[in-house]
Short mmCIF file of C-alpha atoms in Angstrom, two decimals:
data_model
loop_
_atom_site.label_atom_id
_atom_site.label_comp_id
_atom_site.label_asym_id
_atom_site.label_seq_id
_atom_site.Cartn_x
_atom_site.Cartn_y
_atom_site.Cartn_z
CA UNK A 1 -21.83 -10.39 1.51
CA UNK A 2 -19.75 -9.09 -1.39
CA UNK A 3 -16.01 -9.70 -1.17
CA UNK A 4 -15.14 -8.11 -4.50
CA UNK A 5 -12.66 -5.32 -3.88
CA UNK A 6 -13.53 -3.73 -0.56
CA UNK A 7 -17.23 -3.20 -0.99
CA UNK A 8 -19.74 -4.81 1.36
CA UNK A 9 -23.47 -4.43 1.77
CA UNK A 10 -23.74 -4.62 5.50
CA UNK A 11 -21.82 -3.38 8.59
CA UNK A 12 -21.60 -6.96 9.85
CA UNK A 13 -20.14 -8.04 6.54
CA UNK A 14 -17.71 -5.15 6.74
CA UNK A 15 -16.62 -6.30 10.18
CA UNK A 16 -16.02 -9.83 8.99
CA UNK A 17 -14.11 -8.62 5.95
CA UNK A 18 -11.94 -6.31 8.05
CA UNK A 19 -11.26 -9.19 10.43
CA UNK A 20 -10.02 -11.34 7.57
CA UNK A 21 -8.03 -8.42 6.15
CA UNK A 22 -6.40 -7.88 9.55
CA UNK A 23 -5.32 -11.49 9.61
CA UNK A 24 -3.92 -11.07 6.13
CA UNK A 25 -1.99 -7.95 7.15
CA UNK A 26 -0.56 -9.89 10.06
CA UNK A 27 0.55 -12.59 7.66
CA UNK A 28 2.52 -10.00 5.67
CA UNK A 29 4.74 -9.58 8.69
CA UNK A 30 5.43 -13.28 8.80
CA UNK A 31 7.93 -15.17 6.75
CA UNK A 32 5.14 -16.82 4.79
CA UNK A 33 6.47 -20.10 6.13
CA UNK A 34 5.31 -23.27 4.43
CA UNK A 35 4.87 -24.95 7.81
CA UNK A 36 2.21 -23.08 9.79
CA UNK A 37 2.26 -23.90 13.49
CA UNK A 38 -0.81 -23.45 15.72
CA UNK A 39 -0.08 -23.39 19.44
CA UNK A 40 -3.34 -23.47 21.40
CA UNK A 41 -4.65 -20.36 19.66
CA UNK A 42 -8.18 -19.01 20.01
CA UNK A 43 -10.90 -18.43 17.43
CA UNK A 44 -12.12 -14.91 16.62
CA UNK A 45 -15.89 -14.21 16.84
CA UNK A 46 -17.40 -12.64 13.74
CA UNK A 47 -20.93 -12.54 12.28
CA UNK A 48 -22.40 -15.21 14.59
CA UNK A 49 -19.47 -17.48 13.78
CA UNK A 50 -15.93 -18.08 15.00
CA UNK A 51 -12.93 -18.33 12.71
CA UNK A 52 -9.16 -18.81 12.85
CA UNK A 53 -6.88 -17.87 9.96
CA UNK A 54 -4.73 -20.92 9.27
CA UNK A 55 -2.57 -19.40 6.56
CA UNK A 56 -2.52 -17.95 3.06
CA UNK A 57 -0.04 -18.60 0.30
CA UNK A 58 0.31 -18.49 -3.45
CA UNK A 59 0.44 -22.04 -4.79
CA UNK A 60 1.23 -23.27 -8.27
CA UNK A 61 -0.70 -26.16 -9.78
CA UNK A 62 0.82 -29.62 -9.51
CA UNK A 63 3.01 -30.48 -12.47
CA UNK A 64 1.81 -34.06 -12.54
CA UNK A 65 -1.53 -35.73 -11.84
CA UNK A 66 -1.38 -36.37 -8.13
CA UNK A 67 -3.20 -39.26 -6.53
CA UNK A 68 -3.55 -40.06 -2.87
CA UNK A 69 -0.03 -40.76 -1.56
CA UNK A 70 0.65 -44.04 0.20
CA UNK A 71 2.09 -44.01 3.75
CA UNK A 72 5.39 -45.22 2.36
CA UNK A 73 5.63 -42.47 -0.24
CA UNK A 74 8.30 -39.95 0.65
CA UNK A 75 8.78 -38.08 -2.62
CA UNK A 76 6.47 -35.16 -3.46
CA UNK A 77 8.31 -33.95 -6.55
CA UNK A 78 5.97 -32.11 -8.89
CA UNK A 79 3.10 -32.04 -6.40
CA UNK A 80 1.46 -29.02 -4.86
CA UNK A 81 -0.62 -29.56 -1.72
CA UNK A 82 -1.77 -28.50 1.75
CA UNK A 83 -1.29 -31.19 4.38
CA UNK A 84 -2.99 -31.22 7.80
CA UNK A 85 -0.86 -32.74 10.55
CA UNK A 86 -1.84 -33.35 14.19
CA UNK A 87 -4.62 -30.74 14.15
CA UNK A 88 -6.45 -30.90 17.49
CA UNK A 89 -9.40 -28.80 18.69
CA UNK A 90 -9.94 -28.44 22.44
CA UNK A 91 -13.16 -27.01 23.83
CA UNK A 92 -13.84 -25.85 27.37
CA UNK A 93 -15.00 -28.18 30.14
CA UNK A 94 -18.25 -26.25 30.45
CA UNK A 95 -18.96 -26.71 26.76
CA UNK A 96 -18.40 -30.45 26.86
CA UNK A 97 -20.70 -30.96 29.89
CA UNK A 98 -23.65 -29.42 28.05
CA UNK A 99 -23.95 -32.51 25.86
CA UNK A 100 -24.92 -36.13 26.40
CA UNK A 101 -21.89 -38.39 26.57
CA UNK A 102 -23.43 -40.93 24.20
CA UNK A 103 -24.15 -38.43 21.43
CA UNK A 104 -21.93 -39.09 18.36
CA UNK A 105 -21.80 -35.46 17.28
CA UNK A 106 -21.81 -32.60 19.77
CA UNK A 107 -20.06 -29.86 17.80
CA UNK A 108 -18.46 -29.40 14.38
CA UNK A 109 -15.35 -27.45 13.39
CA UNK A 110 -14.77 -26.93 9.67
CA UNK A 111 -11.51 -26.39 7.79
CA UNK A 112 -12.26 -24.36 4.67
CA UNK A 113 -9.78 -23.87 1.83
CA UNK A 114 -10.77 -21.21 -0.67
CA UNK A 115 -9.02 -19.64 -3.62
CA UNK A 116 -9.21 -15.85 -3.64
CA UNK A 117 -11.13 -15.75 -6.90
CA UNK A 118 -13.86 -17.87 -5.25
CA UNK A 119 -14.12 -15.77 -2.09
CA UNK A 120 -17.73 -14.76 -2.84
CA UNK A 121 -18.73 -18.41 -2.57
CA UNK A 122 -18.19 -18.25 1.21
CA UNK A 123 -21.23 -16.82 2.96
CA UNK A 124 -24.79 -16.24 1.80
CA UNK A 125 -24.31 -13.63 -0.93
CA UNK A 126 -25.45 -16.10 -3.59
CA UNK A 127 -28.66 -16.63 -1.54
CA UNK A 128 -29.21 -12.87 -1.12
CA UNK A 129 -28.34 -13.28 2.53
CA UNK A 130 -25.77 -11.59 4.74
CA UNK A 131 -25.39 -14.66 6.92
CA UNK A 132 -22.17 -16.61 7.16
CA UNK A 133 -23.65 -19.65 8.87
CA UNK A 134 -26.69 -21.67 7.86
CA UNK A 135 -29.82 -20.46 9.71
CA UNK A 136 -33.00 -22.45 10.45
CA UNK A 137 -34.82 -20.54 7.72
CA UNK A 138 -32.17 -21.38 5.11
CA UNK A 139 -31.99 -24.97 6.33
CA UNK A 140 -35.75 -25.40 5.86
CA UNK A 141 -35.35 -24.33 2.26
CA UNK A 142 -32.78 -27.08 1.71
CA UNK A 143 -30.01 -24.64 0.83
CA UNK A 144 -27.68 -25.77 3.59
CA UNK A 145 -27.29 -27.81 6.76
CA UNK A 146 -27.95 -26.15 10.08
CA UNK A 147 -24.74 -25.31 11.97
CA UNK A 148 -22.49 -25.33 8.90
CA UNK A 149 -20.75 -22.48 7.10
CA UNK A 150 -22.55 -21.41 3.94
CA UNK A 151 -20.55 -22.51 0.88
CA UNK A 152 -21.67 -22.32 -2.74
CA UNK A 153 -19.64 -24.92 -4.64
CA UNK A 154 -18.00 -23.99 -7.92
CA UNK A 155 -20.01 -25.73 -10.71
CA UNK A 156 -16.82 -26.12 -12.78
CA UNK A 157 -15.05 -27.75 -9.83
CA UNK A 158 -17.68 -29.15 -7.41
CA UNK A 159 -15.10 -30.00 -4.72
CA UNK A 160 -14.08 -26.36 -4.27
CA UNK A 161 -14.12 -24.40 -2.04
CA UNK A 162 -12.92 -27.35 0.04
CA UNK A 163 -14.75 -28.18 3.29
CA UNK A 164 -13.29 -30.62 5.85
CA UNK A 165 -15.31 -31.30 9.00
CA UNK A 166 -14.16 -32.51 12.40
CA UNK A 167 -16.70 -33.42 15.11
CA UNK A 168 -16.57 -33.63 18.88
CA UNK A 169 -18.06 -36.82 20.26
CA UNK A 170 -20.13 -36.98 23.46
CA UNK A 171 -18.48 -35.06 26.27
CA UNK A 172 -14.96 -35.27 24.83
CA UNK A 173 -13.00 -32.09 25.30
CA UNK A 174 -10.75 -32.77 22.33
CA UNK A 175 -11.38 -33.64 18.69
CA UNK A 176 -8.58 -34.87 16.44
CA UNK A 177 -8.66 -33.91 12.77
CA UNK A 178 -7.88 -36.70 10.35
CA UNK A 179 -4.40 -36.41 8.84
CA UNK A 180 -4.90 -35.76 5.14
CA UNK A 181 -3.40 -34.04 2.12
CA UNK A 182 -5.35 -31.72 -0.18
CA UNK A 183 -3.82 -31.56 -3.66
CA UNK A 184 -3.72 -28.23 -5.51
CA UNK A 185 -4.42 -28.53 -9.23
CA UNK A 186 -5.05 -24.86 -10.01
CA UNK A 187 -2.59 -21.99 -9.61
CA UNK A 188 -3.84 -19.28 -7.26
CA UNK A 189 -3.75 -17.58 -3.87
CA UNK A 190 -5.27 -19.94 -1.29
CA UNK A 191 -6.64 -19.09 2.16
CA UNK A 192 -7.25 -21.58 4.96
CA UNK A 193 -9.80 -20.88 7.71
CA UNK A 194 -10.93 -23.03 10.61
CA UNK A 195 -14.52 -22.08 11.46
CA UNK A 196 -17.49 -23.15 13.58
CA UNK A 197 -21.02 -21.78 13.95
CA UNK A 198 -22.03 -23.39 17.26
CA UNK A 199 -21.92 -20.69 20.00
CA UNK A 200 -21.52 -23.44 22.63
CA UNK A 201 -18.01 -24.07 21.26
CA UNK A 202 -16.87 -20.57 22.21
CA UNK A 203 -13.44 -20.74 23.85
CA UNK A 204 -12.24 -23.60 21.65
CA UNK A 205 -8.49 -23.67 20.96
CA UNK A 206 -6.51 -25.11 18.04
CA UNK A 207 -3.07 -26.69 17.94
CA UNK A 208 -1.10 -28.59 15.32
CA UNK A 209 0.26 -27.55 11.97
CA UNK A 210 -0.34 -27.43 8.23
CA UNK A 211 2.31 -27.94 5.56
CA UNK A 212 2.03 -26.05 2.26
CA UNK A 213 4.11 -27.15 -0.72
CA UNK A 214 4.67 -25.98 -4.29
CA UNK A 215 5.71 -28.32 -7.12
CA UNK A 216 9.39 -27.34 -6.84
CA UNK A 217 9.65 -27.18 -3.06
CA UNK A 218 8.30 -25.68 0.13
CA UNK A 219 9.17 -22.08 -0.70
CA UNK A 220 5.96 -19.97 -0.91
CA UNK A 221 4.95 -19.08 -4.45
CA UNK A 222 5.59 -15.34 -4.15
CA UNK A 223 9.05 -16.02 -2.71
CA UNK A 224 10.25 -18.74 -5.08
CA UNK A 225 11.58 -16.32 -7.76
CA UNK A 226 13.71 -14.64 -5.07
CA UNK A 227 15.89 -17.74 -4.67
CA UNK A 228 16.92 -17.50 -8.33
CA UNK A 229 17.35 -13.75 -8.01
CA UNK A 230 19.67 -14.01 -4.99
CA UNK A 231 21.69 -16.64 -6.82
CA UNK A 232 22.16 -14.28 -9.76
CA UNK A 233 22.95 -11.35 -7.45
CA UNK A 234 25.60 -13.47 -5.72
CA UNK A 235 27.28 -13.90 -9.11
CA UNK A 236 26.88 -10.18 -9.86
CA UNK A 237 28.59 -9.18 -6.60
CA UNK A 238 31.25 -11.80 -7.24
CA UNK A 239 32.03 -10.30 -10.66
CA UNK A 240 32.07 -6.76 -9.25
CA UNK A 241 34.27 -7.89 -6.37
CA UNK A 242 36.67 -9.71 -8.68
CA UNK A 243 37.08 -6.69 -10.99
CA UNK A 244 37.52 -4.39 -8.00
CA UNK A 245 40.02 -6.75 -6.34
CA UNK A 246 42.16 -6.97 -9.48
CA UNK A 247 42.21 -3.19 -9.73
CA UNK A 248 42.94 -2.91 -6.01
CA UNK A 249 45.91 -5.31 -6.20
CA UNK A 250 47.25 -3.79 -9.40
CA UNK A 251 47.36 -0.28 -7.97
CA UNK A 252 47.70 -1.11 -4.28
CA UNK A 253 50.43 1.50 -3.83
CA UNK A 254 48.04 4.22 -4.97
CA UNK A 255 44.89 3.18 -3.08
CA UNK A 256 43.22 5.58 -0.71
CA UNK A 257 41.41 5.04 2.55
CA UNK A 258 38.12 5.47 0.70
CA UNK A 259 38.93 2.41 -1.40
CA UNK A 260 38.97 0.25 1.73
CA UNK A 261 35.45 1.39 2.61
CA UNK A 262 34.23 0.53 -0.90
CA UNK A 263 35.89 -2.88 -0.59
CA UNK A 264 34.06 -3.48 2.69
CA UNK A 265 30.68 -2.70 1.10
CA UNK A 266 31.38 -5.09 -1.79
CA UNK A 267 32.42 -7.84 0.63
CA UNK A 268 29.29 -7.35 2.74
CA UNK A 269 27.14 -7.45 -0.39
CA UNK A 270 28.74 -10.73 -1.52
CA UNK A 271 28.15 -12.32 1.90
CA UNK A 272 24.59 -10.98 2.11
CA UNK A 273 23.49 -12.31 -1.29
CA UNK A 274 25.17 -15.69 -0.74
CA UNK A 275 23.55 -16.11 2.69
CA UNK A 276 20.10 -15.21 1.38
CA UNK A 277 20.49 -17.70 -1.48
CA UNK A 278 21.45 -20.54 0.86
CA UNK A 279 18.72 -19.50 3.30
CA UNK A 280 16.06 -19.67 0.58
CA UNK A 281 17.46 -22.92 -0.80
CA UNK A 282 17.32 -24.52 2.66
CA UNK A 283 13.82 -23.13 3.22
CA UNK A 284 12.72 -24.59 -0.12
CA UNK A 285 14.00 -28.07 0.73
CA UNK A 286 12.83 -28.31 4.35
CA UNK A 287 9.76 -26.04 4.63
CA UNK A 288 11.09 -24.05 7.58
CA UNK A 289 13.67 -21.32 7.86
CA UNK A 290 17.15 -22.25 9.13
CA UNK A 291 17.39 -19.86 12.07
CA UNK A 292 21.20 -19.76 12.10
CA UNK A 293 21.56 -18.86 8.42
CA UNK A 294 18.61 -16.47 8.61
CA UNK A 295 20.11 -14.63 11.58
CA UNK A 296 23.42 -14.21 9.77
CA UNK A 297 21.67 -13.13 6.55
CA UNK A 298 19.59 -10.56 8.44
CA UNK A 299 22.66 -9.22 10.25
CA UNK A 300 24.75 -8.93 7.09
CA UNK A 301 21.83 -7.25 5.35
CA UNK A 302 21.52 -4.64 8.11
CA UNK A 303 25.30 -4.14 8.15
CA UNK A 304 25.47 -3.65 4.38
CA UNK A 305 22.60 -1.17 4.40
CA UNK A 306 24.27 0.79 7.18
CA UNK A 307 27.77 0.81 5.69
CA UNK A 308 26.39 1.66 2.23
CA UNK A 309 24.59 4.71 3.57
CA UNK A 310 27.65 5.79 5.54
CA UNK A 311 29.77 5.39 2.39
CA UNK A 312 27.41 7.64 0.42
CA UNK A 313 27.51 10.16 3.24
CA UNK A 314 31.29 10.37 3.64
CA UNK A 315 31.78 10.52 -0.15
CA UNK A 316 29.26 13.37 -0.30
CA UNK A 317 31.15 15.17 2.44
CA UNK A 318 34.26 15.09 0.27
CA UNK A 319 36.19 12.71 2.50
CA UNK A 320 39.63 12.24 0.93
CA UNK A 321 38.88 14.88 -1.69
CA UNK A 322 38.35 18.24 -0.03
CA UNK A 323 39.14 17.13 3.52
CA UNK A 324 41.48 14.43 4.89
CA UNK A 325 39.19 13.53 7.80
CA UNK A 326 35.62 14.17 8.88
CA UNK A 327 36.84 16.13 11.87
CA UNK A 328 34.38 16.86 14.66
CA UNK A 329 31.38 15.31 12.90
CA UNK A 330 32.90 11.81 12.93
CA UNK A 331 31.11 10.94 16.16
CA UNK A 332 27.77 12.16 14.74
CA UNK A 333 28.20 10.06 11.60
CA UNK A 334 29.06 6.97 13.65
CA UNK A 335 26.13 7.57 16.00
CA UNK A 336 23.70 7.81 13.08
CA UNK A 337 25.15 4.61 11.66
CA UNK A 338 24.79 2.71 14.94
CA UNK A 339 21.19 3.85 15.42
CA UNK A 340 20.33 2.91 11.84
CA UNK A 341 21.91 -0.53 12.23
CA UNK A 342 19.91 -1.27 15.39
CA UNK A 343 16.63 -0.09 13.83
CA UNK A 344 17.25 -1.96 10.58
CA UNK A 345 18.26 -5.15 12.39
CA UNK A 346 15.09 -5.07 14.50
CA UNK A 347 12.89 -4.60 11.42
CA UNK A 348 14.66 -7.37 9.48
CA UNK A 349 14.31 -9.79 12.39
CA UNK A 350 10.58 -9.15 12.63
CA UNK A 351 10.07 -9.54 8.89
CA UNK A 352 12.06 -12.75 8.50
CA UNK A 353 11.82 -14.52 11.85
CA UNK A 354 8.29 -13.67 12.99
CA UNK A 355 5.51 -16.24 12.83
CA UNK A 356 2.10 -15.76 11.33
CA UNK A 357 0.32 -13.87 14.12
CA UNK A 358 3.25 -12.77 16.29
CA UNK A 359 3.06 -9.06 15.49
CA UNK A 360 0.21 -6.70 14.86
CA UNK A 361 0.14 -4.00 12.20
CA UNK A 362 0.91 -1.39 14.88
CA UNK A 363 4.04 -3.28 15.93
CA UNK A 364 5.14 -3.45 12.31
CA UNK A 365 4.50 0.29 11.87
CA UNK A 366 6.42 0.99 15.09
CA UNK A 367 9.52 -0.63 13.55
CA UNK A 368 9.11 0.74 10.02
CA UNK A 369 8.80 4.40 11.01
CA UNK A 370 12.25 4.76 12.67
CA UNK A 371 13.96 3.22 9.63
CA UNK A 372 12.03 5.51 7.28
CA UNK A 373 12.90 8.60 9.36
CA UNK A 374 16.57 7.63 9.51
CA UNK A 375 16.63 7.09 5.75
CA UNK A 376 15.19 10.59 5.34
CA UNK A 377 17.95 11.95 7.61
CA UNK A 378 20.59 10.23 5.49
CA UNK A 379 19.13 11.64 2.26
CA UNK A 380 18.95 15.20 3.60
CA UNK A 381 22.45 15.05 5.05
CA UNK A 382 23.90 13.51 1.86
CA UNK A 383 22.48 16.16 -0.47
CA UNK A 384 23.33 18.98 1.93
CA UNK A 385 26.92 17.73 2.08
CA UNK A 386 27.06 17.33 -1.70
CA UNK A 387 25.98 20.92 -2.15
CA UNK A 388 28.78 22.16 0.12
CA UNK A 389 31.37 19.93 -1.55
CA UNK A 390 30.42 21.12 -5.03
CA UNK A 391 30.59 24.72 -3.83
CA UNK A 392 34.12 24.23 -2.45
CA UNK A 393 35.31 22.57 -5.65
CA UNK A 394 33.87 25.42 -7.74
CA UNK A 395 35.67 28.00 -5.58
CA UNK A 396 38.96 26.12 -5.88
CA UNK A 397 38.36 25.55 -9.60
CA UNK A 398 39.29 21.86 -9.30
CA UNK A 399 37.65 21.01 -12.59
CA UNK A 400 38.43 17.28 -12.69
CA UNK A 401 37.13 16.70 -9.19
CA UNK A 402 34.16 18.96 -9.84
CA UNK A 403 33.21 16.91 -12.90
CA UNK A 404 33.57 13.71 -10.88
CA UNK A 405 31.22 14.98 -8.18
CA UNK A 406 28.73 16.27 -10.72
CA UNK A 407 28.46 12.80 -12.20
CA UNK A 408 28.04 11.34 -8.73
CA UNK A 409 25.38 13.92 -7.85
CA UNK A 410 23.45 13.25 -11.05
CA UNK A 411 23.49 9.49 -10.40
CA UNK A 412 22.35 9.98 -6.83
CA UNK A 413 19.59 12.42 -7.78
CA UNK A 414 18.34 10.05 -10.47
CA UNK A 415 18.25 7.18 -7.97
CA UNK A 416 16.19 9.29 -5.54
CA UNK A 417 13.69 10.21 -8.26
CA UNK A 418 13.36 6.58 -9.32
CA UNK A 419 12.95 5.55 -5.67
CA UNK A 420 10.14 8.05 -5.13
CA UNK A 421 8.38 6.81 -8.27
CA UNK A 422 8.80 3.20 -7.11
CA UNK A 423 7.41 3.98 -3.65
CA UNK A 424 4.35 5.42 -5.38
CA UNK A 425 4.03 2.21 -7.38
CA UNK A 426 4.35 0.12 -4.20
CA UNK A 427 1.57 2.09 -2.52
CA UNK A 428 -0.63 1.66 -5.58
CA UNK A 429 0.20 -2.06 -5.81
CA UNK A 430 -0.66 -2.72 -2.16
CA UNK A 431 -3.80 -0.54 -2.23
CA UNK A 432 -5.22 -2.28 -5.30
CA UNK A 433 -4.29 -5.79 -4.19
CA UNK A 434 -5.40 -6.17 -0.52
CA UNK A 435 -5.92 -9.93 -0.83
CA UNK A 436 -2.64 -10.60 -2.68
CA UNK A 437 -4.24 -11.73 -5.90
CA UNK A 438 -1.18 -10.43 -7.77
CA UNK A 439 1.16 -12.60 -5.69
CA UNK A 440 3.05 -13.79 -8.77
CA UNK A 441 4.37 -10.24 -9.27
CA UNK A 442 5.00 -9.35 -5.62
CA UNK A 443 8.63 -10.52 -5.74
CA UNK A 444 9.66 -7.51 -7.86
CA UNK A 445 9.09 -5.15 -4.89
CA UNK A 446 12.16 -6.22 -2.84
CA UNK A 447 14.15 -6.93 -6.01
CA UNK A 448 14.05 -3.25 -7.03
CA UNK A 449 15.76 -2.02 -3.86
CA UNK A 450 18.48 -4.66 -4.06
CA UNK A 451 19.16 -3.77 -7.70
CA UNK A 452 19.22 -0.04 -6.95
CA UNK A 453 21.79 -0.53 -4.17
CA UNK A 454 23.95 -2.61 -6.51
CA UNK A 455 23.80 -0.01 -9.31
CA UNK A 456 24.78 2.81 -6.96
CA UNK A 457 27.69 0.77 -5.64
CA UNK A 458 28.82 0.02 -9.21
CA UNK A 459 28.68 3.75 -10.05
CA UNK A 460 30.92 4.56 -7.07
CA UNK A 461 33.32 1.78 -8.09
CA UNK A 462 33.58 3.23 -11.59
CA UNK A 463 34.03 6.84 -10.47
CA UNK A 464 36.50 6.08 -7.68
CA UNK A 465 38.33 3.12 -9.24
CA UNK A 466 42.00 2.66 -8.18
CA UNK A 467 44.40 3.80 -10.90
CA UNK A 468 47.89 5.12 -11.56
CA UNK A 469 46.53 8.63 -11.27
CA UNK A 470 44.40 8.82 -8.11
CA UNK A 471 45.19 12.53 -7.78
CA UNK A 472 41.97 13.42 -9.55
CA UNK A 473 40.20 12.75 -6.26
CA UNK A 474 42.98 12.29 -3.68
CA UNK A 475 43.38 14.85 -0.92
CA UNK A 476 47.15 14.12 -0.83
CA UNK A 477 47.56 16.30 -3.92
CA UNK A 478 45.04 18.86 -2.78
CA UNK A 479 47.71 20.81 -0.91
CA UNK A 480 49.35 21.69 -4.18
CA UNK A 481 46.07 22.76 -5.66
CA UNK A 482 45.23 24.87 -2.66
CA UNK A 483 48.69 26.38 -2.88
CA UNK A 484 47.99 27.56 -6.41
CA UNK A 485 44.43 28.62 -5.88
CA UNK A 486 44.57 30.31 -2.51
CA UNK A 487 47.70 32.45 -2.94
CA UNK A 488 51.50 32.32 -2.55
CA UNK A 489 53.02 32.52 0.95
CA UNK A 490 55.32 35.47 1.67
CA UNK A 491 58.26 33.24 2.65
CA UNK A 492 61.13 31.71 0.64
CA UNK A 493 62.55 32.73 -2.68
CA UNK A 494 60.11 34.40 -5.06
CA UNK A 495 61.89 32.89 -8.05
CA UNK A 496 61.64 29.35 -6.67
CA UNK A 497 58.00 29.79 -5.79
CA UNK A 498 57.20 31.06 -9.27
CA UNK A 499 58.99 28.09 -10.88
CA UNK A 500 57.25 25.60 -8.59
CA UNK A 501 53.90 27.22 -9.25
CA UNK A 502 54.38 27.07 -13.03
CA UNK A 503 55.33 23.39 -12.84
CA UNK A 504 52.28 22.53 -10.75
CA UNK A 505 49.97 24.44 -13.08
CA UNK A 506 51.31 22.43 -16.00
CA UNK A 507 50.73 19.19 -14.11
CA UNK A 508 47.20 20.29 -13.27
CA UNK A 509 46.42 20.93 -16.93
CA UNK A 510 47.62 17.44 -17.80
CA UNK A 511 45.46 15.96 -15.01
CA UNK A 512 42.36 17.78 -16.22
CA UNK A 513 42.88 16.67 -19.80
CA UNK A 514 43.18 12.99 -18.83
CA UNK A 515 40.74 12.79 -15.90
CA UNK A 516 37.77 11.97 -18.11
CA UNK A 517 39.64 8.95 -19.54
CA UNK A 518 40.12 7.25 -16.19
CA UNK A 519 37.14 4.92 -15.86
CA UNK A 520 38.25 1.52 -14.57
CA UNK A 521 41.70 2.02 -16.14
CA UNK A 522 40.78 3.68 -19.43
CA UNK A 523 43.38 6.23 -20.38
CA UNK A 524 46.13 4.85 -18.14
CA UNK A 525 48.37 4.11 -21.11
CA UNK A 526 48.03 7.72 -22.21
CA UNK A 527 48.98 8.86 -18.71
CA UNK A 528 52.03 6.62 -18.64
CA UNK A 529 53.16 7.88 -22.05
CA UNK A 530 52.89 11.45 -20.85
CA UNK A 531 54.88 10.72 -17.71
CA UNK A 532 57.62 9.05 -19.76
#
């Protein structure tokens, strides 16, 4: 059997490989928890053998030479290991009665730990055989022991791949695995499988747990950089929030309703990043996710995604710029937001609270598709609304506002193009790395989307920053503009109307000349001088 890439030499080998790949895909849905629980779960038949996927994680090499820990030792600083705790195998009553009660060994279950780069050493490929278990013919040649999984040890490291055997005795229905710790001294992606070749053990169940640890904590290797990232993003949102708050307080008399929505998104982002940081920090120190913090982090994440998309939508519709309210479409916008929140919350819960084999790939796809379709709806609606808003501003010749929306449109279009390119990279990354050999780079996938959301929010904060002259985007002054641009009413004194019109045109010229200087307060001194 050849495990390199996705090529195999035999349909049976292909079936076994696909079985392992399915287990791996299931693990992607899980949290990658460092404590893997097994609750009376069954083995999967494959190639005249039975196997159970016990977990897979990226592990860094121990920072210090690790010996066998004493029972009193409580500190594991600098050590990387996989520890087996309370692992019990239970076979059926029928299976146990087939053996003599005085026999010392009536069935063997093997725990096999293999690094991805050594995957070809499992099975008989090195013996030019497609077998996974040792056959009588191979046993006669002295290549293996009958009833064991075929393993070709690494000559540079004779103890790997690691094999740990547990035997049933006599007619016992249960076999207890010895509690032990396997130290990891080489950085890599490790897979754990429990396997047996004896067909009489069919129906055997496994319970217990394994604990996986990296040198700096229990956080899985591909997730450990995210803790640092969320800590930095918490500071980034804090800085953005502080700058925005100071501007908001300074010009609180001139703030618009849109500013409150931007403030809400910043606040949600601050809470989201802080919660994820504390969630990862707790996970790293204990080995299991704190359900309370995780639930809050997931909820805030879904809320921020929803409110952010709604903010982009209402800004694109010209809310507060070309229209004071959303009018009759308010209910449609809110309905889309509620549906998106529910779909996003469900997906986040599955991704961060599921356990290793709780959900199949179809269940994952069932939750991903609605979110993807809703995102597409948001994008289409946003750009359609932007087109209409730009058209209205061009007709009204509101040059300052038109320039503002052109900048916003360019930023949004650029973000979409970058997103499409990144999605292509994600598909390529996942297609070329089915066994997660590039786990040390996997953390950049979620980081991109978080950074993109932050950059877009910062762009909106810059373009719509509170200032002494909010009239460049405020609808409150739009009436005057419309009055000039759409004609003079046939009521009142013609002389007074002409004078008022001339005054407003002069004010508009001053606004246009200074609008480009208003970026987070730039040009306010000029505006004040002109007003004086």
